[in-house]
DNA sequence: TCTGGGGTCCTAGGACCC
DNA sequence: TCTGGGGTCCTAGGACCC
């Protein structure tokens, strides 16, 4: 049976989430900022129309904000995460096989449906997600993932499509590819795009006509796969439905303001270790190698100091306390006095699931175990909120490294005290709001 | 004043093995 | 004069994704 895949992707996802709960933002140029209110990571079409590029630092558009031309919001991941899972559960009504590719998009298996029904199914998906979650989405349908991505691109960029494109027909494929810049193809980034340009390959259509073997020789097997997919072959498999089956866990942050003291830097890293180990246990995994990283601000005209250090433990562990014991001496090795630190991170690598590893000759345990104390701590934090119990070294006071989020909206869907209040008489919200 | 935080996969080259 | 061939593992770095 020929594979049929729908790629469903929410439009300007973070912005759309904000609009669901504040309809006064509908029609306005709106941007959502990265952590620390640093740069713009999501834009509505109205903001794009003003020429504000992805990744623009917030300070460059401050004048527009002050003039009331645009709106900005801090990123509210509690809200976006919850809206994402609502979106995904609507998709799961259409097919038993849904691969969540990122917070705002998913591949949906539609193999087996008659060809003449595909467009209608796509339209139903779009309509139901809109009605049940308030999120506008685009749907692209094709015979492999790369073409589904391309179909989705068309759904978003050509209003006449109504946001749904069935690209299973080869004639339509060819027509679309001939007018699509090669840079829009999934897997072609700015670097590869530039190199393709040198060969005179500027559209998806031109890329699709290349010989895969030649592409492999000049570029890579990765791009070769992309070309094969553009030619209709199916090369990128469905990901196994193992949630959280990661190979590494990273917790890193830029700081709200520069950190200068050892103690502050240490406290920030304790925080990252705490969260990384919590994620590790949530996946039922263990690790015996970690990396600590500290960075100064590369954009600042000040002395720079960037350093990494690898920490190792003989037998795999998921015990926060084990890593914390190594953290302070490790940080002492790479910390230098007199620098303005802007970012730090902790990364667990070499994850294993507790079987099939080399045990320490002198260890009492044959298999790694989750210490009871960690299990209890996780249970309490799940029930009473994040970091209800935390390592004392995190500290109790506000620290300079806390994230700046000056334009944060409430956690409408995940915190009782933040739930939206609607005034029936006030007519505050337009009728599209249910 | 002010520029994110995750991830993945692939390749090349060095160290080391017999 | 003349110095192999095949393999693994690890790491760093590059490229991509959202």
XYZ file of C-alpha atoms (C1' of nucleotides) in Angstrom:
470
model
C 0.000 0.000 0.000
C 1.275 3.425 -1.002
C 2.097 5.544 2.028
C -0.015 8.655 2.505
C 1.092 11.177 5.082
C -0.504 14.395 6.283
C 1.656 17.013 7.883
C -0.416 19.196 10.204
C 1.308 22.303 11.366
C -0.096 25.118 13.499
C 0.319 28.595 12.038
C 2.564 30.884 14.095
C 1.875 28.488 16.939
C 2.992 30.512 19.968
C 1.232 33.602 18.666
C -1.918 31.634 17.950
C -1.952 30.265 21.509
C -1.769 33.814 22.853
C -4.619 34.875 20.568
C -6.891 32.077 21.723
C -6.950 33.613 25.194
C -6.694 37.259 24.194
C -8.744 37.811 21.045
C -7.889 41.505 21.037
C -4.612 40.296 19.497
C -6.402 38.897 16.440
C -5.419 40.867 13.359
C -2.613 42.630 15.219
C 1.104 42.279 14.429
C 2.204 40.035 17.294
C 5.506 38.425 18.206
C 6.466 35.954 20.914
C 9.921 36.256 22.434
C 12.522 33.658 23.323
C 13.674 33.122 26.895
C 14.869 36.255 28.623
C 12.713 38.217 26.184
C 15.742 38.000 23.910
C 14.591 37.696 20.332
C 11.445 37.063 18.326
C 10.806 33.365 17.747
C 7.213 33.429 16.502
C 5.470 35.993 14.317
C 1.967 36.500 12.997
C 1.590 37.266 9.278
C 0.847 40.877 10.241
C 4.240 41.130 11.962
C 6.001 39.447 9.038
C 4.359 41.981 6.740
C 6.117 44.739 8.673
C 9.410 43.169 7.671
C 10.325 41.847 11.121
C 12.551 38.828 10.549
C 12.665 35.621 12.581
C 15.224 35.970 15.360
C 15.151 39.766 15.458
C 16.404 40.923 18.878
C 13.604 42.517 20.881
C 15.436 45.784 21.361
C 15.403 46.411 17.609
C 11.609 46.598 17.525
C 11.172 48.413 20.808
C 10.177 51.621 19.048
C 7.325 49.781 17.285
C 6.158 48.392 20.600
C 6.222 51.795 22.255
C 4.323 53.356 19.380
C 1.644 50.712 19.802
C 2.238 49.378 16.300
C 3.036 45.845 17.452
C 2.440 43.589 20.451
C 4.987 41.309 22.072
C 4.633 38.510 24.609
C 7.163 36.558 26.665
C 7.148 32.852 25.895
C 4.710 30.919 28.055
C 5.760 27.303 27.659
C 3.271 25.987 30.191
C 0.508 27.301 27.948
C 2.042 26.202 24.640
C 2.826 22.708 25.897
C -0.736 22.187 27.040
C -2.240 23.596 23.834
C 0.071 21.324 21.876
C -1.190 18.184 23.559
C -4.802 19.251 22.927
C -3.956 19.780 19.256
C -2.313 16.349 19.038
C -5.223 14.570 20.679
C -7.591 16.004 18.068
C -5.317 14.606 15.335
C -5.331 11.207 16.997
C -9.033 10.948 16.234
C -8.216 10.762 12.549
C -5.585 8.045 12.603
C -4.023 5.589 15.030
C -0.587 6.620 13.832
C 0.433 10.153 14.716
C 4.075 11.125 14.988
C 4.537 14.271 17.026
C 7.415 15.939 15.243
C 7.637 19.125 17.282
C 5.539 21.215 19.625
C 3.472 22.562 16.734
C 3.433 19.875 14.075
C 2.724 16.201 13.543
C 2.750 13.624 10.772
C -0.510 11.697 10.486
C -0.735 8.364 8.653
C -3.566 8.395 6.118
C -2.581 5.281 4.153
C -5.549 3.288 2.929
C -8.001 6.139 2.402
C -9.331 6.512 -1.160
C -7.430 9.171 -3.083
C -10.518 11.254 -3.749
C -11.239 11.587 -0.015
C -7.838 12.845 1.100
C -8.505 16.521 0.580
C -11.786 16.259 2.491
C -10.089 14.528 5.414
C -7.473 17.264 5.503
C -10.192 19.903 5.543
C -11.955 18.065 8.391
C -8.735 18.013 10.417
C -8.227 21.693 9.940
C -11.811 22.518 10.813
C -11.917 20.351 13.923
C -8.616 21.584 15.332
C -9.792 25.152 14.789
C -13.121 24.539 16.483
C -11.877 22.499 19.417
C -8.631 24.283 20.260
C -8.907 27.658 18.519
C -5.657 27.018 16.640
C -5.412 27.645 12.887
C -3.448 24.923 11.107
C -2.231 24.032 7.650
C -2.465 20.504 6.254
C -0.182 19.087 3.570
C -0.818 15.599 2.209
C 1.600 13.547 0.100
C 3.260 10.146 -0.270
C 6.304 10.833 1.857
C 7.402 13.212 4.576
C 9.427 15.595 2.429
C 6.578 16.042 -0.042
C 4.085 16.393 2.819
C 6.249 19.186 4.196
C 6.251 20.776 0.757
C 2.464 20.449 0.500
C 2.179 22.095 3.907
C 4.370 24.931 2.724
C 1.951 25.499 -0.153
C -1.036 25.309 2.187
C 0.425 28.090 4.268
C 1.691 30.318 1.515
C -1.119 30.188 -1.010
C -4.382 31.438 0.511
C -6.352 30.070 -2.427
C -5.658 26.559 -1.135
C -7.741 27.226 1.956
C -4.907 25.839 4.053
C -5.206 22.265 2.771
C -3.127 20.815 -0.066
C -3.275 17.273 -1.427
C -0.024 16.750 -3.306
C -0.383 13.080 -4.136
C -0.843 13.904 -7.833
C 2.537 13.999 -9.682
C 1.416 16.786 -11.999
C 0.602 19.059 -9.071
C 3.892 18.057 -7.439
C 5.851 19.194 -10.450
C 3.929 22.462 -10.753
C 4.514 23.346 -7.112
C 8.175 22.327 -7.061
C 8.938 24.482 -10.091
C 7.864 27.638 -8.256
C 9.241 26.753 -4.812
C 12.663 28.111 -3.803
C 15.048 25.268 -2.987
C 15.636 26.755 0.454
C 12.035 25.862 1.365
C 12.695 22.137 0.961
C 12.827 20.246 4.253
C 16.498 19.463 4.914
C 17.922 22.334 2.885
C 19.233 25.036 5.194
C 21.044 28.242 4.445
C 24.467 26.634 3.920
C 23.312 23.911 1.570
C 21.045 26.413 -0.125
C 24.019 28.595 -0.930
C 26.064 25.689 -2.261
C 23.176 24.533 -4.431
C 22.946 28.045 -5.755
C 26.493 27.759 -7.078
C 25.398 24.811 -9.168
C 22.460 26.799 -10.490
C 19.956 24.779 -8.506
C 17.455 27.322 -7.271
C 14.064 25.623 -7.125
C 12.752 22.447 -5.547
C 11.999 21.293 -9.095
C 15.621 21.671 -10.149
C 16.803 19.817 -7.059
C 14.365 16.991 -7.748
C 15.898 16.502 -11.195
C 19.410 15.902 -9.824
C 20.926 12.430 -9.846
C 20.921 11.105 -6.266
C 24.387 9.578 -6.686
C 25.801 12.921 -7.782
C 24.158 14.682 -4.832
C 25.683 12.107 -2.510
C 29.109 12.706 -3.943
C 28.932 16.504 -3.889
C 26.881 16.919 -0.722
C 25.868 14.085 1.616
C 23.699 11.042 2.055
C 21.287 13.265 3.947
C 20.618 15.448 0.929
C 20.539 12.373 -1.289
C 17.590 11.115 0.738
C 15.876 14.441 0.308
C 16.273 14.256 -3.463
C 14.916 10.701 -3.549
C 11.893 11.823 -1.571
C 11.288 14.720 -3.944
C 11.317 12.097 -6.715
C 8.538 10.255 -4.928
C 10.455 7.546 -3.145
C 9.859 7.056 0.570
C 13.143 7.208 2.498
C 12.437 8.773 5.874
C 10.718 6.229 8.095
C 8.164 6.748 10.831
C 9.786 7.291 14.171
C 9.094 4.578 16.645
C 6.486 5.604 19.158
C 8.836 5.717 22.085
C 8.284 8.974 23.872
C 11.298 10.578 25.397
C 13.755 8.058 24.001
C 16.548 10.593 23.891
C 20.290 10.129 23.613
C 21.155 13.238 25.531
C 19.472 15.697 27.861
C 20.482 19.323 27.874
C 19.525 22.008 30.368
C 21.020 25.356 29.560
C 19.927 28.957 29.833
C 21.098 32.434 29.135
C 20.845 34.555 32.252
C 18.538 37.511 32.772
C 21.626 39.541 33.668
C 25.298 38.751 33.704
C 26.511 36.473 36.501
C 29.878 37.281 38.029
C 30.273 35.278 41.243
C 31.129 31.630 41.625
C 28.199 31.110 43.986
C 25.610 32.453 41.562
C 27.009 30.427 38.710
C 27.056 27.341 40.901
C 23.461 27.922 42.039
C 22.321 28.234 38.435
C 24.066 24.997 37.482
C 22.576 23.183 40.488
C 19.238 24.159 39.065
C 20.119 22.665 35.673
C 21.453 19.464 37.220
C 18.234 19.130 39.198
C 16.070 19.495 36.108
C 18.229 17.333 33.850
C 18.218 14.474 36.357
C 14.472 14.800 36.769
C 14.051 14.437 32.995
C 16.430 11.477 33.062
C 14.377 9.647 35.700
C 11.152 10.482 33.878
C 12.557 8.489 30.945
C 13.658 5.667 33.197
C 17.262 6.191 32.177
C 20.704 6.412 33.700
C 23.864 8.162 32.710
C 27.499 8.118 33.717
C 28.791 11.074 31.773
C 27.862 14.722 31.878
C 29.126 18.008 30.576
C 29.145 21.377 32.262
C 29.449 24.469 30.129
C 29.928 28.144 30.989
C 29.958 31.057 28.551
C 30.437 34.798 28.551
C 28.411 37.054 26.261
C 29.819 36.879 22.716
C 27.949 40.055 21.736
C 29.532 42.089 24.433
C 32.805 43.891 24.080
C 34.313 42.365 27.201
C 36.857 39.647 27.989
C 35.539 36.250 26.916
C 35.832 32.939 28.703
C 34.111 29.796 27.457
C 34.782 26.438 29.022
C 33.449 22.884 29.116
C 34.236 20.050 31.449
C 33.252 16.412 31.257
C 32.202 14.696 34.484
C 32.206 10.916 34.802
C 30.804 8.433 37.272
C 31.895 4.771 37.196
C 28.429 3.242 37.142
C 25.311 4.750 35.530
C 23.196 6.803 37.901
C 20.077 8.952 37.939
C 20.738 10.366 41.386
C 20.795 14.156 41.385
C 23.052 14.110 44.447
C 25.814 12.169 42.707
C 26.158 14.816 40.001
C 25.876 17.618 42.508
C 28.863 16.202 44.384
C 30.932 16.481 41.224
C 29.549 19.823 40.159
C 31.325 22.112 42.632
C 34.857 20.711 42.148
C 34.230 20.621 38.399
C 33.106 24.213 38.270
C 36.100 25.239 40.381
C 38.314 23.850 37.636
C 36.830 25.922 34.822
C 35.551 29.025 36.613
C 37.663 32.169 36.189
C 37.249 35.228 38.338
C 36.431 38.564 36.748
C 34.266 37.536 33.803
C 30.658 38.417 33.028
C 28.984 35.045 32.515
C 25.941 35.053 30.296
C 25.068 31.407 29.856
C 25.621 28.046 31.491
C 24.471 24.540 30.848
C 24.482 20.945 32.028
C 24.206 18.075 29.613
C 23.735 14.381 30.346
C 25.169 12.227 27.584
C 25.605 8.531 26.951
C 22.171 7.654 28.360
C 21.406 4.014 28.979
C 18.334 2.187 30.139
C 20.003 0.271 32.943
C 20.721 -2.936 31.056
C 23.736 -3.991 29.088
C 26.393 -1.734 30.559
C 29.812 -2.330 32.012
C 29.465 -2.498 35.787
C 32.062 -1.200 38.175
C 34.159 -4.093 39.467
C 33.801 -2.910 43.054
C 30.158 -1.841 42.885
C 27.675 -3.687 45.073
C 24.882 -3.259 42.560
C 24.672 -5.230 39.376
C 21.979 -3.019 37.869
C 21.551 0.678 38.477
C 18.607 1.628 40.626
C 16.611 4.752 41.217
C 17.201 5.786 44.824
C 13.978 5.851 46.845
C 14.603 9.424 47.803
C 14.594 10.512 44.161
C 11.355 8.646 43.517
C 9.718 10.382 46.452
C 11.034 13.765 45.409
C 9.689 13.341 41.869
C 6.303 12.247 43.184
C 6.021 15.275 45.447
C 7.088 17.651 42.687
C 4.591 16.113 40.277
C 1.801 16.568 42.772
C 2.596 19.926 44.308
C 4.401 21.644 41.469
C 7.890 21.903 40.054
C 10.702 22.330 42.544
C 8.510 22.049 45.614
C 11.439 19.947 46.778
C 14.782 20.993 45.376
C 18.449 20.845 46.271
C 19.243 23.420 48.960
C 22.140 24.673 46.849
C 19.648 26.217 44.415
C 19.076 28.804 47.124
C 15.895 30.489 48.266
C 16.399 34.049 47.086
C 15.852 35.636 43.699
C 19.040 35.180 41.784
C 20.330 37.400 39.028
C 20.290 34.440 36.673
C 16.533 34.078 36.701
C 14.932 34.527 33.351
C 13.521 37.870 32.346
C 9.891 37.480 31.252
C 8.359 40.897 31.430
C 5.459 40.283 29.067
C 4.275 36.913 30.318
C 0.634 35.895 29.987
C -1.139 33.721 32.601
C -1.067 29.915 32.532
C -4.681 29.846 31.360
C -4.991 26.100 30.980
C -2.650 24.628 33.575
C -3.154 26.630 36.736
C -6.512 27.042 38.475
C -5.791 30.557 39.662
C -5.035 31.658 36.090
C -8.188 30.351 34.477
C -9.817 32.833 32.139
C -12.837 34.763 33.437
C -15.434 35.700 30.843
C -17.884 38.477 31.444
C -21.084 37.625 29.546
C -22.428 41.160 29.632
C -19.214 42.989 28.963
C -18.955 41.858 25.316
C -15.222 42.049 25.741
C -14.619 39.250 23.327
C -15.732 38.961 19.729
C -18.226 36.277 18.819
C -15.546 34.025 17.373
C -14.486 33.349 20.947
C -16.237 30.364 22.562
C 20.695 47.623 28.695
C 18.982 44.240 24.977
C 20.743 38.359 20.347
C 16.925 31.048 22.779
C 16.924 26.267 23.978
C 16.521 22.317 22.787
C 17.471 18.174 19.658
C 19.142 14.926 15.527
C 22.259 12.756 12.138
C 26.495 12.355 9.541
C 31.484 12.650 8.499
C 36.348 12.910 9.036
C 40.196 11.853 11.399
C 42.889 9.937 15.148
C 43.875 6.168 18.319
C 44.027 1.697 18.780
C 43.472 -3.373 17.738
C 45.273 -7.725 15.379
C 65.567 -0.860 -2.260
C 61.600 -2.701 0.616
C 57.284 -0.931 5.875
C 49.696 -3.977 5.100
C 45.095 -4.239 5.409
C 41.108 -4.274 7.742
C 38.514 -3.120 11.421
C 36.362 -0.524 15.716
C 35.580 3.225 18.711
C 35.645 7.885 19.985
C 35.423 12.853 19.389
C 34.840 17.200 17.269
C 32.539 19.684 14.210
C 29.164 20.713 10.683
C 24.671 20.752 9.062
C 19.943 20.486 9.745
C 15.263 20.828 12.328
C 11.678 23.616 15.200
